[in-house]
mmCIF file of C-alpha atoms and ligand atoms in Angstrom:
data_model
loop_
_atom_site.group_PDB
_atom_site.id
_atom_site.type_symbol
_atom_site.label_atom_id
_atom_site.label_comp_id
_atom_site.label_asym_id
_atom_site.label_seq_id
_atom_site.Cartn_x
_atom_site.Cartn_y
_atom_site.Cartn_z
ATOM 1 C CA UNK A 1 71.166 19.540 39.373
ATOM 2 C CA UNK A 2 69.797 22.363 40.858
ATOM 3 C CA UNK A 3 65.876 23.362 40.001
ATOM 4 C CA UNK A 4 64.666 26.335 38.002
ATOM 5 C CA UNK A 5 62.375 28.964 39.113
ATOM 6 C CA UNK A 6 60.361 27.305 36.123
ATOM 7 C CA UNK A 7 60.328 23.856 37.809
ATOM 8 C CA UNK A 8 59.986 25.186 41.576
ATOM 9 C CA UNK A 9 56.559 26.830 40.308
ATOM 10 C CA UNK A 10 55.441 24.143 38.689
ATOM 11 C CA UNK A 11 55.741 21.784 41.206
ATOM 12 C CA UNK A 12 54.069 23.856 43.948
ATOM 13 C CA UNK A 13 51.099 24.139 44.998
ATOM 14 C CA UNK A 14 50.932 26.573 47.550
ATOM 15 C CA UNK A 15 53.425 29.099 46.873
ATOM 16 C CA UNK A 16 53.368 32.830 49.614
ATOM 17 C CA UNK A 17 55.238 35.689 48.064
ATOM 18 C CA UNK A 18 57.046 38.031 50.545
ATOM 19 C CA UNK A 19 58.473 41.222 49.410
ATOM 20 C CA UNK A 20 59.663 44.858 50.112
ATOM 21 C CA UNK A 21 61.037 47.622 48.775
ATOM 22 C CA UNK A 22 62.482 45.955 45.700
ATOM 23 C CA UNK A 23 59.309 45.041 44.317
ATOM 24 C CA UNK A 24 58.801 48.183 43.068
ATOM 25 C CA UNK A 25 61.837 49.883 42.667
ATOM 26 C CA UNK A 26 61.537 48.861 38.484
ATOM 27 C CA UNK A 27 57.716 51.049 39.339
ATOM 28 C CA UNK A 28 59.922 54.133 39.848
ATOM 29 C CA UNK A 29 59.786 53.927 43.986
ATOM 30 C CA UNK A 30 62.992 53.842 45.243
ATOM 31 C CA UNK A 31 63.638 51.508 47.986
ATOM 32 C CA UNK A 32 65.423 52.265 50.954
ATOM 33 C CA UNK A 33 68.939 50.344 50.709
ATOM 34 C CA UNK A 34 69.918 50.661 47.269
ATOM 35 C CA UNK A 35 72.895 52.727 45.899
ATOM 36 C CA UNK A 36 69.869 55.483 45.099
ATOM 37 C CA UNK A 37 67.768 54.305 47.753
ATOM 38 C CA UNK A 38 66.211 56.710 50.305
ATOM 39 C CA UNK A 39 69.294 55.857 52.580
ATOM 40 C CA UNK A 40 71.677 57.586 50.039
ATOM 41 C CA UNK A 41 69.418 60.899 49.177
ATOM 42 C CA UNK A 42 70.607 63.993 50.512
ATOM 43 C CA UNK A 43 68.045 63.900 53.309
ATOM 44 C CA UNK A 44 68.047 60.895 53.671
ATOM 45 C CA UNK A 45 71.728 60.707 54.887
ATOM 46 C CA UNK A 46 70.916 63.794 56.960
ATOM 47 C CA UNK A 47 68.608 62.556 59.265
ATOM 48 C CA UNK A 48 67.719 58.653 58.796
ATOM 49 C CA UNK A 49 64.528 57.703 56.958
ATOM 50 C CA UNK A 50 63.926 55.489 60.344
ATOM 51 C CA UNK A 51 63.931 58.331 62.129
ATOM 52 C CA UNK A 52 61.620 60.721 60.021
ATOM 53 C CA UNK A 53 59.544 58.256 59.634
ATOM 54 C CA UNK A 54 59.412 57.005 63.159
ATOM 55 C CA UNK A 55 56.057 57.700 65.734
ATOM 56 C CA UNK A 56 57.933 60.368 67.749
ATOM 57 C CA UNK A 57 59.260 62.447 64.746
ATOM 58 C CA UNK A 58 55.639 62.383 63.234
ATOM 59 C CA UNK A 59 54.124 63.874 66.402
ATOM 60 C CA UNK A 60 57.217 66.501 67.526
ATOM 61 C CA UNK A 61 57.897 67.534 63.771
ATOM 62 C CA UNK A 62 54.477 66.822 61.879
ATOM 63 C CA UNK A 63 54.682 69.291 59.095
ATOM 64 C CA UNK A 64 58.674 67.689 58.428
ATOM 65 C CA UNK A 65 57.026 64.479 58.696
ATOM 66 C CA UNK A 66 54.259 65.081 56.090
ATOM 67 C CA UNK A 67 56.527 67.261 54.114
ATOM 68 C CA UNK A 68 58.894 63.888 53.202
ATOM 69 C CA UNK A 69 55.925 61.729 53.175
ATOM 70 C CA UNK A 70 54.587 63.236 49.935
ATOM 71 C CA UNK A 71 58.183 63.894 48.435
ATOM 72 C CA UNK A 72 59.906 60.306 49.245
ATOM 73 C CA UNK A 73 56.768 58.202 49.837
ATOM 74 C CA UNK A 74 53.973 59.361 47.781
ATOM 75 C CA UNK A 75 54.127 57.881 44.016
ATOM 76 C CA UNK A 76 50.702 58.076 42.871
ATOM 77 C CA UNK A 77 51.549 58.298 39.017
ATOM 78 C CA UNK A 78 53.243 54.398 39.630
ATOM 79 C CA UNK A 79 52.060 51.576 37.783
ATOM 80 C CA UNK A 80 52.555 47.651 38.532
ATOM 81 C CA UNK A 81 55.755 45.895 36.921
ATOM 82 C CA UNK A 82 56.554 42.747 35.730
ATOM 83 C CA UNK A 83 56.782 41.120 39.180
ATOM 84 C CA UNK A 84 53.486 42.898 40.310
ATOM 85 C CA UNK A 85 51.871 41.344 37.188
ATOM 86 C CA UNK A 86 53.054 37.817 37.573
ATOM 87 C CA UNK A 87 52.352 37.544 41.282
ATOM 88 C CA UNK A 88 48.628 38.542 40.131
ATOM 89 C CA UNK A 89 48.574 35.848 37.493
ATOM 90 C CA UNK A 90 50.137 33.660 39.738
ATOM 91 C CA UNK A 91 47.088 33.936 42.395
ATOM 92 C CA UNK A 92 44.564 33.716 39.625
ATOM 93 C CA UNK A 93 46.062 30.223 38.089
ATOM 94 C CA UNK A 94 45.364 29.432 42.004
ATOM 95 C CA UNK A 95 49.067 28.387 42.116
ATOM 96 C CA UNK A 96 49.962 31.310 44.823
ATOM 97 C CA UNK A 97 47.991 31.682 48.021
ATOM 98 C CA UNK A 98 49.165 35.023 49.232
ATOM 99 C CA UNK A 99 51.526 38.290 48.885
ATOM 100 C CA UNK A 100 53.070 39.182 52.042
ATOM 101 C CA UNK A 101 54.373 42.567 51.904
ATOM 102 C CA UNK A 102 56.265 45.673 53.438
ATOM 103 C CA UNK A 103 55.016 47.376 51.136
ATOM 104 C CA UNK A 104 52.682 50.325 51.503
ATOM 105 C CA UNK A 105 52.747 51.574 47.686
ATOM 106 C CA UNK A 106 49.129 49.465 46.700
ATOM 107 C CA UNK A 107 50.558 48.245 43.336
ATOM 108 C CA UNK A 108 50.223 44.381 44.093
ATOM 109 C CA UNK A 109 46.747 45.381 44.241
ATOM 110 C CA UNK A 110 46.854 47.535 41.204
ATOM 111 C CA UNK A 111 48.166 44.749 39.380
ATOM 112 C CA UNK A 112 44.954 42.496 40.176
ATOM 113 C CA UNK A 113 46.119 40.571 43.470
ATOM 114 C CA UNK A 114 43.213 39.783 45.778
ATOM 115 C CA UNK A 115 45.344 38.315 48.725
ATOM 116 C CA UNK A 116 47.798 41.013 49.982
ATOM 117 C CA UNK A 117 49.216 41.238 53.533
ATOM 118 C CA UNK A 118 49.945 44.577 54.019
ATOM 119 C CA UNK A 119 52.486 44.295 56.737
ATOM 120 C CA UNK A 120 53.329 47.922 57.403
ATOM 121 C CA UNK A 121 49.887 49.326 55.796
ATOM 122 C CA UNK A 122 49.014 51.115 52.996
ATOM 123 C CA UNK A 123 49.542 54.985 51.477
ATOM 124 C CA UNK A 124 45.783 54.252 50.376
ATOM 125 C CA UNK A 125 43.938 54.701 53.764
ATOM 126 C CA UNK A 126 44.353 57.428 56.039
ATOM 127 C CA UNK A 127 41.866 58.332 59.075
ATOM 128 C CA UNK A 128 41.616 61.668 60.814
ATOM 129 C CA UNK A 129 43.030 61.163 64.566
ATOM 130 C CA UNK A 130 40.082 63.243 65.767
ATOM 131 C CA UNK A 131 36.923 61.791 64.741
ATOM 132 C CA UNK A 132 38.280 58.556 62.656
ATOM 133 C CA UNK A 133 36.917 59.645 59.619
ATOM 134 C CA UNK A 134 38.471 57.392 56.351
ATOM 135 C CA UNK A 135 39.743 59.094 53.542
ATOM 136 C CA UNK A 136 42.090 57.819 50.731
ATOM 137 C CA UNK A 137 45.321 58.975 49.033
ATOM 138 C CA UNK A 138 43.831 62.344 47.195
ATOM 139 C CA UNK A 139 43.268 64.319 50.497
ATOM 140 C CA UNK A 140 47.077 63.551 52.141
ATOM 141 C CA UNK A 141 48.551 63.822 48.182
ATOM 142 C CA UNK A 142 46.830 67.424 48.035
ATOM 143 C CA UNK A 143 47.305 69.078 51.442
ATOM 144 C CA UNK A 144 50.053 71.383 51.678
ATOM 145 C CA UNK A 145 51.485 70.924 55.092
ATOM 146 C CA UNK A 146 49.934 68.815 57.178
ATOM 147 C CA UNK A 147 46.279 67.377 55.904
ATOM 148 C CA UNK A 148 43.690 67.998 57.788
ATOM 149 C CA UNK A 149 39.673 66.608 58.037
ATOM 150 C CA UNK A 150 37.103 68.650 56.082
ATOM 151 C CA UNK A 151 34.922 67.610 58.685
ATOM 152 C CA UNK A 152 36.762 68.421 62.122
ATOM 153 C CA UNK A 153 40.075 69.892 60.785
ATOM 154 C CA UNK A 154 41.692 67.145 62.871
ATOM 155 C CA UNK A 155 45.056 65.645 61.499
ATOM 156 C CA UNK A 156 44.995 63.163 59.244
ATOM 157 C CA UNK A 157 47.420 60.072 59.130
ATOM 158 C CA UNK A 158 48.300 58.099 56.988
ATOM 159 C CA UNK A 159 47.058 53.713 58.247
ATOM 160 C CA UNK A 160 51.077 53.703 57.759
ATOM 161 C CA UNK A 161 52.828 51.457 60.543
ATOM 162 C CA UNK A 162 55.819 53.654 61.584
ATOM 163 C CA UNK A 163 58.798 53.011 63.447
ATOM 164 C CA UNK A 164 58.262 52.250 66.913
ATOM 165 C CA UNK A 165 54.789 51.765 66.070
ATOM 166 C CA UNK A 166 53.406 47.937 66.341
ATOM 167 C CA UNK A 167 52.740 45.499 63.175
ATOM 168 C CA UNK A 168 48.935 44.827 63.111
ATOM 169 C CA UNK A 169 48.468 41.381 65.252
ATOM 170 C CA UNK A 170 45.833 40.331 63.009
ATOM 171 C CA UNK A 171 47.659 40.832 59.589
ATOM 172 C CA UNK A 172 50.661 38.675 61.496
ATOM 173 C CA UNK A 173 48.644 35.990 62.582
ATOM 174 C CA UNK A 174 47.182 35.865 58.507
ATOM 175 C CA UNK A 175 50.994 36.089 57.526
ATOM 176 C CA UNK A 176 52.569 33.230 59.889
ATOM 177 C CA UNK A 177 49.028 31.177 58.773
ATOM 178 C CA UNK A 178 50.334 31.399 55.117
ATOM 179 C CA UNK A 179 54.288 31.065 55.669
ATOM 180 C CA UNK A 180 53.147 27.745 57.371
ATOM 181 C CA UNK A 181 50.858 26.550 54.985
ATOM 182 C CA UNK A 182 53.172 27.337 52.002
ATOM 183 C CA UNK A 183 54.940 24.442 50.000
ATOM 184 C CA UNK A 184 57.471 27.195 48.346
ATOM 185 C CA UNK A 185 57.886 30.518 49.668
ATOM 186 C CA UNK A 186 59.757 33.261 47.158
ATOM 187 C CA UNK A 187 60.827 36.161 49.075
ATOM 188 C CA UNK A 188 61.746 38.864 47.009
ATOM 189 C CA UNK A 189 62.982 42.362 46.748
ATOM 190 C CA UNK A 190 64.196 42.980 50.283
ATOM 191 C CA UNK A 191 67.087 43.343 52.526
ATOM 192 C CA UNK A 192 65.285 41.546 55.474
ATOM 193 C CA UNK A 193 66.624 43.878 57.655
ATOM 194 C CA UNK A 194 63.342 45.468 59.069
ATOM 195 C CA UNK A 195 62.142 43.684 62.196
ATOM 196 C CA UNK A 196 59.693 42.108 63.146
ATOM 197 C CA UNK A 197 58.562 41.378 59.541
ATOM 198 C CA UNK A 198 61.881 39.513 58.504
ATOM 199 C CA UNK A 199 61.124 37.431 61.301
ATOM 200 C CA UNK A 200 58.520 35.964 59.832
ATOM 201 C CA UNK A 201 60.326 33.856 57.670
ATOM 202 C CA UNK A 202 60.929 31.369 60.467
ATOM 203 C CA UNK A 203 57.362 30.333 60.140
ATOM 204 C CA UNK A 204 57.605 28.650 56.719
ATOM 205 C CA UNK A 205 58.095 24.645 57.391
ATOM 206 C CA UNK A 206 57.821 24.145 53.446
ATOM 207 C CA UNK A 207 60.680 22.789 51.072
ATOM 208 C CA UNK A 208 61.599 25.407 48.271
ATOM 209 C CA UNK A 209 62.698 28.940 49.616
ATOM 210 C CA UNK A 210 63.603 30.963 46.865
ATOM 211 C CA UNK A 211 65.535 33.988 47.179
ATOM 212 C CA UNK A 212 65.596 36.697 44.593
ATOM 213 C CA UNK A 213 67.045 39.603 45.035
ATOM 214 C CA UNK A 214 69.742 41.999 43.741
ATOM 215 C CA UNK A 215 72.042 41.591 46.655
ATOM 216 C CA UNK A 216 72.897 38.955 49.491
ATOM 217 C CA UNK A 217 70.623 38.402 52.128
ATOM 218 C CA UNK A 218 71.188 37.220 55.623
ATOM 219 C CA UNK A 219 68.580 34.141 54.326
ATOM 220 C CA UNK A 220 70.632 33.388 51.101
ATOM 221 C CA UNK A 221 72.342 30.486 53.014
ATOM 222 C CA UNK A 222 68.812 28.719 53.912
ATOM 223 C CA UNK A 223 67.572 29.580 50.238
ATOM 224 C CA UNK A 224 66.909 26.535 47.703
ATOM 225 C CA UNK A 225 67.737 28.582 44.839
ATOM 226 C CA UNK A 226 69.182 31.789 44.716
ATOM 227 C CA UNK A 227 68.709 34.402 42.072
ATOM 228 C CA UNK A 228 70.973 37.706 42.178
ATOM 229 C CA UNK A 229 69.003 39.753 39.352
ATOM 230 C CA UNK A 230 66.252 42.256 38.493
ATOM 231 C CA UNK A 231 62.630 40.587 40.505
ATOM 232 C CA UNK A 232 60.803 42.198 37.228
ATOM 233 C CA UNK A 233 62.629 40.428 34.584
ATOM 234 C CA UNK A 234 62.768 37.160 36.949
ATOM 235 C CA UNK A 235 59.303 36.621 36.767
ATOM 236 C CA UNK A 236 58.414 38.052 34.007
ATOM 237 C CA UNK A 237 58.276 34.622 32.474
ATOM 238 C CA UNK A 238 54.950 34.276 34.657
ATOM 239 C CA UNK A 239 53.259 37.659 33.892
ATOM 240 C CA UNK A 240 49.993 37.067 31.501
HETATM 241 P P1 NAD B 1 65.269 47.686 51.491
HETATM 242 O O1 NAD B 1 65.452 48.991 50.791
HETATM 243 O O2 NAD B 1 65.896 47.487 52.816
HETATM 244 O O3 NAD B 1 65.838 46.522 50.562
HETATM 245 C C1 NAD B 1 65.451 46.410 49.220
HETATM 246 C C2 NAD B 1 66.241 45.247 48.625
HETATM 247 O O4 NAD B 1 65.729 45.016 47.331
HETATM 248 C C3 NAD B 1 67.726 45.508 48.509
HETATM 249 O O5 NAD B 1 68.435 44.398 49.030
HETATM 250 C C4 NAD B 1 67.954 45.653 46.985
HETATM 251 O O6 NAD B 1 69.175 45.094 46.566
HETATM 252 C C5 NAD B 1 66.812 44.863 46.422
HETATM 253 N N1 NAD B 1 66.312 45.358 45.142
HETATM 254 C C6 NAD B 1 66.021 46.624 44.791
HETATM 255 N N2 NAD B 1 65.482 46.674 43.572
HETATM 256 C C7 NAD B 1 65.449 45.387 43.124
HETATM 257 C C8 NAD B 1 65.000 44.780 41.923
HETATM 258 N N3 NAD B 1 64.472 45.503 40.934
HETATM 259 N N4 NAD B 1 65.112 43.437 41.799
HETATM 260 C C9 NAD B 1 65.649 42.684 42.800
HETATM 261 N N5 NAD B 1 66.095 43.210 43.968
HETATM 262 C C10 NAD B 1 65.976 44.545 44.121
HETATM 263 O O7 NAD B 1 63.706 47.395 51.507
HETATM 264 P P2 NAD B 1 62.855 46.490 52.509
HETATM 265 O O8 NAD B 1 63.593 45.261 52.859
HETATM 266 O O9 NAD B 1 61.495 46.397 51.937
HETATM 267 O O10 NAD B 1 62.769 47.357 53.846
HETATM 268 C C11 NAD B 1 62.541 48.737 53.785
HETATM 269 C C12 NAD B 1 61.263 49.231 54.443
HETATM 270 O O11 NAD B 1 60.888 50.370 53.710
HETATM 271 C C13 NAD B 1 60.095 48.324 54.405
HETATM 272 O O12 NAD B 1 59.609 48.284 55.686
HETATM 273 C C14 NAD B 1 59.059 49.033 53.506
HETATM 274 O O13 NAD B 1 57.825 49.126 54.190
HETATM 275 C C15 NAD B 1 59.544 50.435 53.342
HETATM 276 N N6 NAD B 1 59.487 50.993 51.976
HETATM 277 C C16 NAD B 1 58.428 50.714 51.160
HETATM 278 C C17 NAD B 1 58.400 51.218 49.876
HETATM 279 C C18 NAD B 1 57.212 50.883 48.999
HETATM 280 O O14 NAD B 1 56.099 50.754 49.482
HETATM 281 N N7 NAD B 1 57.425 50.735 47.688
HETATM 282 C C19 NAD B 1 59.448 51.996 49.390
HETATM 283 C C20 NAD B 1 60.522 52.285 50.257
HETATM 284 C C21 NAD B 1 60.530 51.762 51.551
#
């Protein structure tokens, strides 16, 4: 007989979370795939989120760019979920060794997670491509058109990894570290169809993958257990 989710956590010791979009769609963030993903909104279907949101459109169209940045991307009035919450309890009954996420909203942090891999960055920090200058989300949220430094007036960007743009080495070397350390990996709340990071599911040598997620996934057919449902109410049995 197959295992629960109940059992699968029990048993492990070393679980790594890794998660997209989906996390936090039951936050209010729509994710990028979904029948009212970003994909399907009117701009959206005009011009490809990959594409606004790409290294080339940021610096030829940089108002555009910032313009559905703080529409689409910005949600600073979101809170943590159910998933959020139980991945943080998770870490603190020392059961889960690490997040890994696509994720650039904060909440896994919100929700009191210590070890987050940010794999595409974070809303959160932003530096000024002039002088380097660190500021958080308030300046970028609050700027009409583009933001720029109260110091220098230089632009300031979001520490967002865009398309065409390199994944931090470092944070990958953290995340393969973890995958291949893990006993049970639960990946959650993504398509896996953004490269490189979906690749980094080949690093995990351990025995339970456990896929939960509303639709199929091309990693379904390696997946211990599959769950087709809501992440939030899935773990939700685990949230304090
Ligand atoms: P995606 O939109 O490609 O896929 C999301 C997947 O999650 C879909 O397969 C969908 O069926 C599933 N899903 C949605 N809500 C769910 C729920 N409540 N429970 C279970 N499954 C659910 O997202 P992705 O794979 O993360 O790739 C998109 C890229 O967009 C990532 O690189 C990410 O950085 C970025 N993004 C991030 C945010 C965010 O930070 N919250 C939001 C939008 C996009």
């Amino acid at each position: 007989m197959a295992k629960t989710l109940g059992t699968i956590v029990a048993l492990s010791h070393q679980i790594v979370f890794f998660g997209g979009a989906g996390v936090s769609t039951e936050s209010g963030i729509p994710d990028f795939r979904s029948a009212d993903g970003l994909y399907n909104q009117e701009l959206g279907a005009s011009i490809p989120p990959e594409e606004i949101l790409s290294h080339s459109f940021f610096v030829s169209h940089t108002a555009e760019f910032f313009a559905y940045y703080r529409t689409h991307l910005l949600h600073p009035q979101a809170r943590p979920n159910q998933a959020h919450l139980a991945l943080a309890e998770l870490e603190r009954r020392e059961k889960l060794s690490a997040v890994i996420t696509q994720n650039i909203d904060g909440l896994h942090q919100m929700a009191g997670s210590r070890a987050v891999l940010e794999l595409h960055g974070s809303v959160h920090r932003n530096h000024c491509l002039a002088c380097g200058r660190h500021y958080g989300l308030d300046l970028v949220a609050a700027s009409p058109g583009i933001p720029r430094c109260p110091a220098c007036a230089g632009v300031v960007r979001p520490d967002v990894v865009l398309y065409e743009e390199s994944l931090d080495p470092g944070v990958m070397s953290q995340a393969v570290r973890e995958l291949a350390g893990a006993d049970t990996l639960i990946v959650g709340g993504t398509s896996l169809a953004v490269y490189p990071a979906a690749g980094l599911l080949q690093a995990f040598r351990g025995r339970e993958l456990v896929l939960i997620n509303r639709e199929p996934t091309p990693a379904d057919r390696l997946a211990t257990l599959v769950i087709r449902g809501s992440i939030g109410q899935t773990l939700a049995e685990f949230a304090d």
